[in-house]
Tab-separated table of C-alpha atoms and ligand atoms in Angstrom:
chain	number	residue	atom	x	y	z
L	67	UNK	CA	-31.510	-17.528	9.148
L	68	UNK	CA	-34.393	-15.721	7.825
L	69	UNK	CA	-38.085	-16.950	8.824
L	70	UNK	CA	-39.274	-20.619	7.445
L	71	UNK	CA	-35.824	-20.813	5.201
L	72	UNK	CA	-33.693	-24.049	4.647
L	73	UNK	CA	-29.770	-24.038	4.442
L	74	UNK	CA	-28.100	-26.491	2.619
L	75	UNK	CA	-24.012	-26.783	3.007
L	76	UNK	CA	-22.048	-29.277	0.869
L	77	UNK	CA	-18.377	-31.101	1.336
L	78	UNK	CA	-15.540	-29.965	-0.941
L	79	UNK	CA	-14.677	-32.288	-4.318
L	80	UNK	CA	-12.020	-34.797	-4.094
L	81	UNK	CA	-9.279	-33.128	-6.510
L	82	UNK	CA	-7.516	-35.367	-8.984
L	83	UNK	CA	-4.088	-35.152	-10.115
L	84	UNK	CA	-3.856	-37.546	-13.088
L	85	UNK	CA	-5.534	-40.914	-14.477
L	86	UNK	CA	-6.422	-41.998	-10.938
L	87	UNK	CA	-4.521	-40.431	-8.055
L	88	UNK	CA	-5.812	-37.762	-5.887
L	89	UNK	CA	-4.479	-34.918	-4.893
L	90	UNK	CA	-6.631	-35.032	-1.441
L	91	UNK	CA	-9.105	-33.763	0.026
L	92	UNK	CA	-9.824	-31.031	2.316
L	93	UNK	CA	-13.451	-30.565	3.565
L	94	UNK	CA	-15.549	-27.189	2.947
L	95	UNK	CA	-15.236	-25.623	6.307
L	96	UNK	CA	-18.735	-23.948	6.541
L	97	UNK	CA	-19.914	-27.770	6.724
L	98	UNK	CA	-17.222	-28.633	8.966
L	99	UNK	CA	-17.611	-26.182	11.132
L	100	UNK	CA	-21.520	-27.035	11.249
L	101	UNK	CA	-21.123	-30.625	11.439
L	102	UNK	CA	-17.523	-31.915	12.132
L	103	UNK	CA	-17.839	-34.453	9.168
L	104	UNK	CA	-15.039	-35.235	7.706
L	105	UNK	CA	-16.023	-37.425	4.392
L	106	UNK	CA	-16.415	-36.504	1.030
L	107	UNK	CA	-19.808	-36.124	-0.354
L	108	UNK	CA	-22.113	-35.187	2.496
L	109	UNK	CA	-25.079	-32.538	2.639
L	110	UNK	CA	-26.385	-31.045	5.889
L	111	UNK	CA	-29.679	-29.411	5.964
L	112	UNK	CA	-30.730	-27.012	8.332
L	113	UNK	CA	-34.180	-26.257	8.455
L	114	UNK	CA	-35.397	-24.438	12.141
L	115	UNK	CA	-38.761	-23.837	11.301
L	116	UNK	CA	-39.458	-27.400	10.101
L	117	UNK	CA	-43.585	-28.526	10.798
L	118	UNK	CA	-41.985	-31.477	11.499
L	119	UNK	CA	-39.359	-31.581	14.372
L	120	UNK	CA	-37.031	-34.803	12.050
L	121	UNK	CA	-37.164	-32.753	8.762
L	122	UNK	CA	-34.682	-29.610	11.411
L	123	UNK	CA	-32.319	-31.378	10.996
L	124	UNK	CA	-30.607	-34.302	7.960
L	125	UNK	CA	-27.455	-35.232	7.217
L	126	UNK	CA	-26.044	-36.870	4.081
L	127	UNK	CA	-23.706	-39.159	3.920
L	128	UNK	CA	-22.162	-41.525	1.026
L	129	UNK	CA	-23.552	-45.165	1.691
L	130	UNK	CA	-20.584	-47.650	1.271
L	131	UNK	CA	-20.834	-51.017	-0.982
L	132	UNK	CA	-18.434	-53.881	-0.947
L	133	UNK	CA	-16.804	-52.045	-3.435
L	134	UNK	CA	-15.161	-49.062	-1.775
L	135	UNK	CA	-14.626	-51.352	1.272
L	136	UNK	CA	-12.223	-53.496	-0.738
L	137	UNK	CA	-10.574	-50.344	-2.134
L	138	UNK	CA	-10.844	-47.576	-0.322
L	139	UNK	CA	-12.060	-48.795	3.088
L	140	UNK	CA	-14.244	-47.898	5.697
L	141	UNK	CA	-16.826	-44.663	5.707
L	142	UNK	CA	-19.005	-43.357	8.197
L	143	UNK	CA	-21.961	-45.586	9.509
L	144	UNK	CA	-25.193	-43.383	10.127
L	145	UNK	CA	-24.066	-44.344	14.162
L	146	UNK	CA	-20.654	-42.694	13.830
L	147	UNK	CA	-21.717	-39.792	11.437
L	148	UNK	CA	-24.574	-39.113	13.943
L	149	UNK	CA	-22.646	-39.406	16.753
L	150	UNK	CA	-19.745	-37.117	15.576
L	151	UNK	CA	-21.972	-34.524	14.119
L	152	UNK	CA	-24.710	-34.518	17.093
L	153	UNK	CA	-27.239	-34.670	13.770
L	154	UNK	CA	-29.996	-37.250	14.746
L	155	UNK	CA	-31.321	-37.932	11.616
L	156	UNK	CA	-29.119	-39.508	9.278
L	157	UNK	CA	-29.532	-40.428	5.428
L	158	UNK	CA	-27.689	-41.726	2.588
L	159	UNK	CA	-26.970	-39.291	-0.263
L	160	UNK	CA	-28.476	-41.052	-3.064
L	161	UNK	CA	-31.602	-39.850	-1.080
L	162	UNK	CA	-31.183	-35.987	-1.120
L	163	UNK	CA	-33.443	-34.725	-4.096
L	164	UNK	CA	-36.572	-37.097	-3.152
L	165	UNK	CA	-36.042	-35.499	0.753
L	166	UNK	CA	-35.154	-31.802	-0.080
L	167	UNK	CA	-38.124	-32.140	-2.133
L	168	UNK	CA	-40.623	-33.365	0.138
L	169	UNK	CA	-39.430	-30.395	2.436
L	170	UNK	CA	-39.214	-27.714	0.016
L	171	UNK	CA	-42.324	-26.879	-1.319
L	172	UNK	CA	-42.786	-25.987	2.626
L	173	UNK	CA	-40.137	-23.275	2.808
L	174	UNK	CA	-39.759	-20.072	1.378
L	175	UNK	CA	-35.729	-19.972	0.662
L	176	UNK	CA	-32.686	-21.150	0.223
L	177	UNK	CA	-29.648	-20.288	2.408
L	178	UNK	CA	-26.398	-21.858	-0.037
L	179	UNK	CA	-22.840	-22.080	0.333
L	180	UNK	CA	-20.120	-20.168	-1.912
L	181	UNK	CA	-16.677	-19.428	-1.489
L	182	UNK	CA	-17.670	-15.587	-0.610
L	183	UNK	CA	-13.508	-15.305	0.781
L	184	UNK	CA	-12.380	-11.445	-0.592
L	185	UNK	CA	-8.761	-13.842	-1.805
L	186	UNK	CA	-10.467	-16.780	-3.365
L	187	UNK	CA	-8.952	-18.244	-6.337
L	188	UNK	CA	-11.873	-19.309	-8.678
L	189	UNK	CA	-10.352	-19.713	-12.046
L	190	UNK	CA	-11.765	-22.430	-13.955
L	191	UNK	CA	-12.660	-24.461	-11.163
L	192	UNK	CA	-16.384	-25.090	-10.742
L	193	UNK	CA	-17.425	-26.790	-6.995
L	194	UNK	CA	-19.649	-29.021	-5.338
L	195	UNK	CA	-21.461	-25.636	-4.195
L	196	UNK	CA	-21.596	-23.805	-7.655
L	197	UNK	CA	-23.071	-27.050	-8.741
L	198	UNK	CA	-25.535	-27.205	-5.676
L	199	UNK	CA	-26.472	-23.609	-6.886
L	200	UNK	CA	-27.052	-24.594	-10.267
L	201	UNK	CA	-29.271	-27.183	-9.666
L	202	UNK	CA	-31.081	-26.187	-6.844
L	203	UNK	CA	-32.267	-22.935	-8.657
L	204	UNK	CA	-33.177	-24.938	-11.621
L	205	UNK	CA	-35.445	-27.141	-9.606
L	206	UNK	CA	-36.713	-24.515	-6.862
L	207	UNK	CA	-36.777	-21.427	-9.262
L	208	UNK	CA	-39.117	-19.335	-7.248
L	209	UNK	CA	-37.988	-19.914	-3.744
L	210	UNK	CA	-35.795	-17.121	-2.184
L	211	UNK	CA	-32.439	-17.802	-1.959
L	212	UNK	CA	-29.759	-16.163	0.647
L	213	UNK	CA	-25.939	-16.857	1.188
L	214	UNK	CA	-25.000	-19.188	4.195
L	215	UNK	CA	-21.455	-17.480	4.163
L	216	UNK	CA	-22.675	-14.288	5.461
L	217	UNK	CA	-23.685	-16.192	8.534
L	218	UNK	CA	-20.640	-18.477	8.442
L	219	UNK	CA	-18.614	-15.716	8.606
L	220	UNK	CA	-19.669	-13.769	11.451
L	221	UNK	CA	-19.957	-17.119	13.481
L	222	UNK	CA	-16.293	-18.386	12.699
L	223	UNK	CA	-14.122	-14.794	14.046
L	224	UNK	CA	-14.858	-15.747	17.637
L	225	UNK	CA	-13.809	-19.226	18.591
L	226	UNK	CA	-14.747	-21.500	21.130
L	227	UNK	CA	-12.498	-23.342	23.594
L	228	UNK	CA	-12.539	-26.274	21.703
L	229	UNK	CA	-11.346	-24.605	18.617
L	230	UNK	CA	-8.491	-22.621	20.547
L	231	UNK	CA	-7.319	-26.198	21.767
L	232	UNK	CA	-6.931	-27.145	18.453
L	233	UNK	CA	-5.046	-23.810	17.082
L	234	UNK	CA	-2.605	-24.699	20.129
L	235	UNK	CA	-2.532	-28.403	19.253
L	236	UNK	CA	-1.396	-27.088	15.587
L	237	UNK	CA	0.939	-24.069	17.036
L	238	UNK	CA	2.512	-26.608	19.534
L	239	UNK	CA	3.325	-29.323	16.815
L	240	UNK	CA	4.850	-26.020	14.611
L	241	UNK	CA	6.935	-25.622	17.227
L	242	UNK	CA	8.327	-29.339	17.860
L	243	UNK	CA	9.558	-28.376	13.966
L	244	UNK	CA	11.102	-25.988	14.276
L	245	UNK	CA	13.410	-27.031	16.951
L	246	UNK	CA	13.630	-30.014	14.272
L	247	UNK	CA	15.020	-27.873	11.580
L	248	UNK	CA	17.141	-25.389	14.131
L	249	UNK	CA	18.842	-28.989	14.619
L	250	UNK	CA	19.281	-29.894	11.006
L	251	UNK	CA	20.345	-26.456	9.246
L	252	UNK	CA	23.931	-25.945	8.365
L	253	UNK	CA	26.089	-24.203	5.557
L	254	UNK	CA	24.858	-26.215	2.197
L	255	UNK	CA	21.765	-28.040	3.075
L	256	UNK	CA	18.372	-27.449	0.734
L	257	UNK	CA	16.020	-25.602	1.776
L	258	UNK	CA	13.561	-28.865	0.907
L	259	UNK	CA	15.602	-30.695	3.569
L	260	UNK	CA	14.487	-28.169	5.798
L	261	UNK	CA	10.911	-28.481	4.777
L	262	UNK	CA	11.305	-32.525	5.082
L	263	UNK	CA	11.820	-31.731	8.928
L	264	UNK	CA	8.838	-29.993	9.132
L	265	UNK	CA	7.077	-32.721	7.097
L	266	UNK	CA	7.888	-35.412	9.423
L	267	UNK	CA	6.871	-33.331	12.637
L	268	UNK	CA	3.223	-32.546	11.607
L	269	UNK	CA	2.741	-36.366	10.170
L	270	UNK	CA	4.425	-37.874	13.655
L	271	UNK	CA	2.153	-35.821	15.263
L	272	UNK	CA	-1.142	-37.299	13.552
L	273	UNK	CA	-1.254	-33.315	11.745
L	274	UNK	CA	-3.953	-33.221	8.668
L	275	UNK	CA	-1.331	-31.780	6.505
L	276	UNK	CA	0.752	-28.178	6.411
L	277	UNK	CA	-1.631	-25.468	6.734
L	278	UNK	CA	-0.029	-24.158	3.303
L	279	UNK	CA	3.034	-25.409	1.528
L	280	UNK	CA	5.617	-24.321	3.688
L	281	UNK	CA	7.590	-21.271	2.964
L	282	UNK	CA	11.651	-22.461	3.475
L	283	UNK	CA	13.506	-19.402	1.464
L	284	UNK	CA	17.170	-18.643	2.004
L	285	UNK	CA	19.117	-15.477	1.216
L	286	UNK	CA	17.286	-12.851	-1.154
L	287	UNK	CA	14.182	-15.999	-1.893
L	288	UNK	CA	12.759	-14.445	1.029
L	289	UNK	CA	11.981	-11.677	-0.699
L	290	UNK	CA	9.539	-13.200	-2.692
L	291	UNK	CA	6.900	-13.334	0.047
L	292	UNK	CA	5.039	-16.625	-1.200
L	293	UNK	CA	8.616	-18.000	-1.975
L	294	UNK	CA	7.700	-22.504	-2.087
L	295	UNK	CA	9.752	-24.237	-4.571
L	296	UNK	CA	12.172	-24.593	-1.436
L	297	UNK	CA	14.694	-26.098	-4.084
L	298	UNK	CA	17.678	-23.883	-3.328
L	299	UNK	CA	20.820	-24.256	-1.510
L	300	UNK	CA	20.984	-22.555	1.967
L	301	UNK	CA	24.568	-20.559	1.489
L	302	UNK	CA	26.844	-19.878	4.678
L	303	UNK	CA	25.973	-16.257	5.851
L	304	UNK	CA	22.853	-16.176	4.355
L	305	UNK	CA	19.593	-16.098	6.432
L	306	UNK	CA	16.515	-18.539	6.017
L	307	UNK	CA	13.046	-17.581	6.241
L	308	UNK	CA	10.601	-20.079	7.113
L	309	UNK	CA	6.705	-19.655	7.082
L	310	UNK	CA	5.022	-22.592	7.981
L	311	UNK	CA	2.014	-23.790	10.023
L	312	UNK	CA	0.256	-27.136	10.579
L	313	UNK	CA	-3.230	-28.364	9.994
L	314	UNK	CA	-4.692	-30.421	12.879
L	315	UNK	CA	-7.739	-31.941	13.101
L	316	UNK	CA	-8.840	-29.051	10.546
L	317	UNK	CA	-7.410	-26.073	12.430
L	318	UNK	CA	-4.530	-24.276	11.116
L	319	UNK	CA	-1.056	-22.539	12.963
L	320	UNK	CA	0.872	-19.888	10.979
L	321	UNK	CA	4.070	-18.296	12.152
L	322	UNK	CA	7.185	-17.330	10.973
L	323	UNK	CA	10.944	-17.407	11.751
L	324	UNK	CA	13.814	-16.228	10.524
L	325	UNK	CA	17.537	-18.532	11.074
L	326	UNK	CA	20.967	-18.013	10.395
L	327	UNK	CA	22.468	-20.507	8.049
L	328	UNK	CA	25.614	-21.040	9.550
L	329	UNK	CA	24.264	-20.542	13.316
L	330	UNK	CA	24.943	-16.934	13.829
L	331	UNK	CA	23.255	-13.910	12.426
L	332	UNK	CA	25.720	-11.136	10.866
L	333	UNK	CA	25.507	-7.853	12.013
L	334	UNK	CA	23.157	-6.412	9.446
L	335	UNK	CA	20.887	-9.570	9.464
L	336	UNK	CA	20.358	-9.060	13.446
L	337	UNK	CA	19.915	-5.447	12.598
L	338	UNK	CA	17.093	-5.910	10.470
L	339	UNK	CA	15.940	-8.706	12.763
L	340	UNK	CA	15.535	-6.473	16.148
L	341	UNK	CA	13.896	-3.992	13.977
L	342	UNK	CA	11.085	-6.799	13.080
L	343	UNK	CA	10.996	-8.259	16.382
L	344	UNK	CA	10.888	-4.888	17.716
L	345	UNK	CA	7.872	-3.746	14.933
L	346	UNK	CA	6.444	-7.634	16.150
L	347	UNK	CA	6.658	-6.782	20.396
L	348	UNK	CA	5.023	-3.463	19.914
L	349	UNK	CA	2.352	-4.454	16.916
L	350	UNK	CA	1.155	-7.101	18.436
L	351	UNK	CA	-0.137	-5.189	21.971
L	352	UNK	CA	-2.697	-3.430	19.257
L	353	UNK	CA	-4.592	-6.373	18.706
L	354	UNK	CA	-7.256	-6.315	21.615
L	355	UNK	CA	-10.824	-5.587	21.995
L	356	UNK	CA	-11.840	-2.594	20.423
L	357	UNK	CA	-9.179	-1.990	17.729
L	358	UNK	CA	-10.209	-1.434	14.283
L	359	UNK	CA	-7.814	-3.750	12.190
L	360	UNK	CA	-7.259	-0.367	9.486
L	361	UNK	CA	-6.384	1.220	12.676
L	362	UNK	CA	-3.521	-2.012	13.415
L	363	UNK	CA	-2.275	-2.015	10.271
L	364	UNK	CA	-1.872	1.979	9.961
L	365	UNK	CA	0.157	1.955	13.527
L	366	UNK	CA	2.147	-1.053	12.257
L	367	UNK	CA	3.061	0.442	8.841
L	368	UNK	CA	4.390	3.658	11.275
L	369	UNK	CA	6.312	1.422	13.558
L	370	UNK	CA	8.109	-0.543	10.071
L	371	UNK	CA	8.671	3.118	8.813
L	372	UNK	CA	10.231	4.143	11.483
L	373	UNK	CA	12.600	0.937	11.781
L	374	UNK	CA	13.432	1.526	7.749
L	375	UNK	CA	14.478	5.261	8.578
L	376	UNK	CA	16.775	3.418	11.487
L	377	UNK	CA	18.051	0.800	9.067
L	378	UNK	CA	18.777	3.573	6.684
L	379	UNK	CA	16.726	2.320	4.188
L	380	UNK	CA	14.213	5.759	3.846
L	381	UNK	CA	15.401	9.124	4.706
L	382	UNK	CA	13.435	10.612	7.505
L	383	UNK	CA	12.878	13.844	5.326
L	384	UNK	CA	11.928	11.915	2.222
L	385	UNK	CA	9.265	10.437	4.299
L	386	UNK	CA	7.961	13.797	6.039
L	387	UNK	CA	7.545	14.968	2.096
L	388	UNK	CA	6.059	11.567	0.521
L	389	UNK	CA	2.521	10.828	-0.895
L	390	UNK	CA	0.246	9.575	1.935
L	391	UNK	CA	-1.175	7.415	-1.427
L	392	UNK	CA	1.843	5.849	-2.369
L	393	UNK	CA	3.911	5.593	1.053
L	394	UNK	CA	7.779	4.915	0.729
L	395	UNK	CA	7.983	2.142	3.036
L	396	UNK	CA	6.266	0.152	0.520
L	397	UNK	CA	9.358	-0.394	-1.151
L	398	UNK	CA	10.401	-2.896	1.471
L	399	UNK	CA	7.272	-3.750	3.224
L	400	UNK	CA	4.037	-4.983	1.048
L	401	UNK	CA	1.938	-7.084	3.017
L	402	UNK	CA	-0.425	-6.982	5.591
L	403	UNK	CA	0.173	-8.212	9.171
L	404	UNK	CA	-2.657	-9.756	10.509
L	405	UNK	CA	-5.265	-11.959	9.393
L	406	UNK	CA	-7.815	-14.296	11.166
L	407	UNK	CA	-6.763	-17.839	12.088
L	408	UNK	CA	-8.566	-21.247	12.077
L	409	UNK	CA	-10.553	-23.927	9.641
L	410	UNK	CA	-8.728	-21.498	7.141
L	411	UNK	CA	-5.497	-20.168	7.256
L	412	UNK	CA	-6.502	-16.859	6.029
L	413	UNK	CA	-9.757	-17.176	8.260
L	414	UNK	CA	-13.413	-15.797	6.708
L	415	UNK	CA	-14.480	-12.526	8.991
L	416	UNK	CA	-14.619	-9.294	7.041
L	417	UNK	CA	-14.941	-5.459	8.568
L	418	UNK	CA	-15.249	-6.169	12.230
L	419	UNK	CA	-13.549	-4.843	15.323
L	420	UNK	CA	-11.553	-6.774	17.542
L	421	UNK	CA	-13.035	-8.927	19.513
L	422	UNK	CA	-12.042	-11.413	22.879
L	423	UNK	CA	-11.759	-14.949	21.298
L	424	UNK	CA	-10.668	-14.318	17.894
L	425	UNK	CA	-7.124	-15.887	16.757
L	426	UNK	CA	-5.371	-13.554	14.853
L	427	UNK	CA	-1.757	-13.610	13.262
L	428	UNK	CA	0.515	-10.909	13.705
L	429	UNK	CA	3.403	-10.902	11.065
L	430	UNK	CA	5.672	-7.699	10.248
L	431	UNK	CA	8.307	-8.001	7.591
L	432	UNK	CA	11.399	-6.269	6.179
L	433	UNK	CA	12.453	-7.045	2.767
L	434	UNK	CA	15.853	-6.190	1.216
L	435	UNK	CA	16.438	-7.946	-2.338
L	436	UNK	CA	19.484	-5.361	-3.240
L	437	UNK	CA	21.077	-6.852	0.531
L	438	UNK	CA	20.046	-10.804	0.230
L	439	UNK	CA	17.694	-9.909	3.347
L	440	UNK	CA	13.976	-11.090	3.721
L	441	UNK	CA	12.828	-11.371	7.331
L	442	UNK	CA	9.204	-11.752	8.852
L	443	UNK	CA	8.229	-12.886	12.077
L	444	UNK	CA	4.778	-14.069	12.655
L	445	UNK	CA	3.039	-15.630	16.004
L	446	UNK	CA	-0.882	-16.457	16.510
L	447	UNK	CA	-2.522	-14.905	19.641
L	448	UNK	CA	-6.130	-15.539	21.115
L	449	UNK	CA	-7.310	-12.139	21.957
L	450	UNK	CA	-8.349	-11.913	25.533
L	451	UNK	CA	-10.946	-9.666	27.080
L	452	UNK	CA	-7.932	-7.282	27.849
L	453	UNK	CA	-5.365	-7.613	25.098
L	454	UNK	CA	-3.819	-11.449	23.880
L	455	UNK	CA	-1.929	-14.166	24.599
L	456	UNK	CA	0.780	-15.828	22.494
L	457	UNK	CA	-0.214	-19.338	21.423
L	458	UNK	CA	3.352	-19.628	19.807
L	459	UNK	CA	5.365	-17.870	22.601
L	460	UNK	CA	7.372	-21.523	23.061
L	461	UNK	CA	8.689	-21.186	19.524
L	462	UNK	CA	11.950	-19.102	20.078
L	463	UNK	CA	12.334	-16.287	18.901
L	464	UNK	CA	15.081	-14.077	20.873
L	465	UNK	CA	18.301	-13.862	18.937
L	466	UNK	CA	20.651	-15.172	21.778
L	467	UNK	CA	17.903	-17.931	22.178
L	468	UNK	CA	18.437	-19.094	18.521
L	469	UNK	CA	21.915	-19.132	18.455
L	470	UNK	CA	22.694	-20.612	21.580
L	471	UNK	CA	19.686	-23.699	20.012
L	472	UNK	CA	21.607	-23.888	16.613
L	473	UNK	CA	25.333	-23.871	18.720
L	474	UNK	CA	24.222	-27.051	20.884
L	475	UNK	CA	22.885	-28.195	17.525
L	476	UNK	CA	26.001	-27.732	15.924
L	477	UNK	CA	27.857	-29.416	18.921
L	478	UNK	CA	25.541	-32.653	18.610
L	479	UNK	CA	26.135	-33.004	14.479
L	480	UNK	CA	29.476	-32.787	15.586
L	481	UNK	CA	29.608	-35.711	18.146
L	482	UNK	CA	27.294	-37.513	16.678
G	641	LIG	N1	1.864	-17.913	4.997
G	641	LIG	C1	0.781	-17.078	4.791
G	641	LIG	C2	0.674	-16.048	5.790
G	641	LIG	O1	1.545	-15.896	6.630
G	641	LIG	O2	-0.287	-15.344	5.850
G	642	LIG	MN1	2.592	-17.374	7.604
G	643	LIG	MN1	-0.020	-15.426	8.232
């Protein structure tokens, strides 16, 4: 933070569905990552250069009243918010304006939060921070004022050990499901039921919630790559994409695996597969200290190429004569294949090389409407000081290893 400047992060709104329900809540991760509170309306303020050493220092929270006890339950004490968050100084929110102000007149700036992610969805949907903005430039209008996601955001890339822990916790419970659902698929089933499996695995396992609705799309819905309706019936022959990760204690998994309906991938399905995995094996080894991710994705969209000129899907001369600006392998392969991974599931860190602790997705895809085909495969790995390691490696992956899973599977619906 810049010299004699005060940060103030808020918590995410509660959203509503209708009349009274709630859709949930999910806390803003800048002030989660600062503070580890999990409650709804709480403000930390950060001030280092404070005269006074108790005004570094304040957290918010919502005082309770008989009230929400009787209907909502418990919320934090100051004890338990100050013990989680490590803050020593601990107020009630109705409090804020008569404290900022008593502090502000002291500082020169603002730092703020704002949703400053390059995908963010902000249609029609003003937060607790554009409000914070609002009002604290109306009532401080000739302080400085500077954006706390700029230092959020080159903070969260590079995780600590703690963090990793809980990206494992997450990838481990993914993978508990999807042994679930190689047990449950089979010629006919919906692709929901598929999803319930998953469901049940991330709640058993005291999970937040799925790190995004999960992606459960059979046959040709797999080539719509944010495919969630998950409504459809999983046909005999036909091969199921799933894309699914798990929220745990705020930290997200995200991987991706591709199943055989009826227990055993066709010929052209295991084609296209072992050209993924293949794309998947040799894409991944690029993410490691040093690598520019343009770089990655450039050497990954050459490997895919190459695999669609082996599938038959490009013509090797039509690609030695196509515009660099509009490459062919588009056609079948539109995405990008890595992204960060952590309190989000597309994780905040913009233009940076790779570097040892980050947690970063690798996910290749081949996509074949005209053939019924979608496959991606995605794992998470925490880059090392000298390449990565695979935080989803137990999650199978291996053709032989899924079929032999779904034929004991098969063996036990049929005993059972
Ligand atoms: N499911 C979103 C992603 O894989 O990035
Ligand atoms: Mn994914
Ligand atoms: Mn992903």
């Amino acid at each position: 933070m810049k010299e004699n400047t005060i940060a103030v992060l808020t918590s995410n709104d509660v959203k509503h569905t209708n009349a009274d329900d709630v859709m949930g809540f999910a806390q803003n991760n800048d002030l989660f990552y600062l503070s580890g509170i999990d409650q709804e309306d709480t403000i930390l303020i950060l001030y280092p250069h404070a005269f006074k050493p108790e005004n570094k220092e304040i957290l918010f929270v919502k005082e309770t009243n008989e009230h929400i006890k009787i209907w909502d339950g418990e919320k934090l004490t100051k004890e338990e918010a100050r013990e989680i968050s490590g803050v020593k100084r601990v107020e009630w929110l109705h409090d804020f304006e008569k404290i900022l102000q008593l502090i502000a007149f002291e500082a020169d700036g603002f730092y703020l939060g704002h949703n400053e992610h390059i995908k963010r969805v902000t249609n029609n949907q003003q937060t607790q921070q554009d409000r914070m903005i609002n009002w604290c430039k109306e009532k401080y209008p000739l302080h400085d004022y500077y954006r706390v996601a700029k230092i959020t955001r080159a903070l969260r890339p590079v995780k600590s050990s703690l963090e990793i822990d809980l990206i494992q916790k997450a990838a481990d419970i993914s993978v508990e499901g999807f042994h679930r659902v190689l047990k449950t698929v089979k010629p006919n089933c919906k692709e929901y039921e598929l999803e319930a499996e998953l469901t049940y695995t991330l709640v058993k396992n005291g999970g937040t919630r799925h790190a995004f609705k999960p992606i459960v799309a059979s046959g040709k819905n797999a080539c719509a790559l944010h495919y969630n309706t998950n409504d459809n019936v999983c046909k005999d022959g036909d091969m199921i994409l799933l894309d699914f990760g798990v929220c745990y204690a705020n930290y997200n998994s995200d991987t991706t695996r591709c199943i055989p309906v009826n227990g055993k991938f066709s010929d052209r399905q295991k084609e296209v597969y072992v050209a993924v995995l293949h794309c998947l094996k040799e894409g991944s080894k690029l993410l490691k200290p040093g690598v520019h991710f343009t770089e990655y994705e450039k050497q990954m969209a050459s490997l895919v190429e190459s695999e669609l000129i082996k599938l038959g899907l490009l013509k090797a001369s039509d690609v030695a004569t196509q515009n660099p600006d509009q490459p062919l392998y588009k056609k079948y392969f539109m995405h990008g294949t890595a992204h960060h991974l952590g309190l989000d599931v597309h994780d905040v860190g913009l233009y940076r090389t790779i570097e040892a602790g980050m947690v970063l997705t690798c996910e290749p895809g081949i996509y074949i409407p005209e053939e019924g085909i979608g496959c991606r495969l995605e794992n998470d790995y925490r880059i090392t000081k000298t390449g990565n390691i695979n935080l989803t490696h137990a999650m199978p992956i291996e053709i032989d290893e899924i079929e032999t899973l779904m034929e004991a599977s098969h063996y036990i619906q049929k005993t059972s």
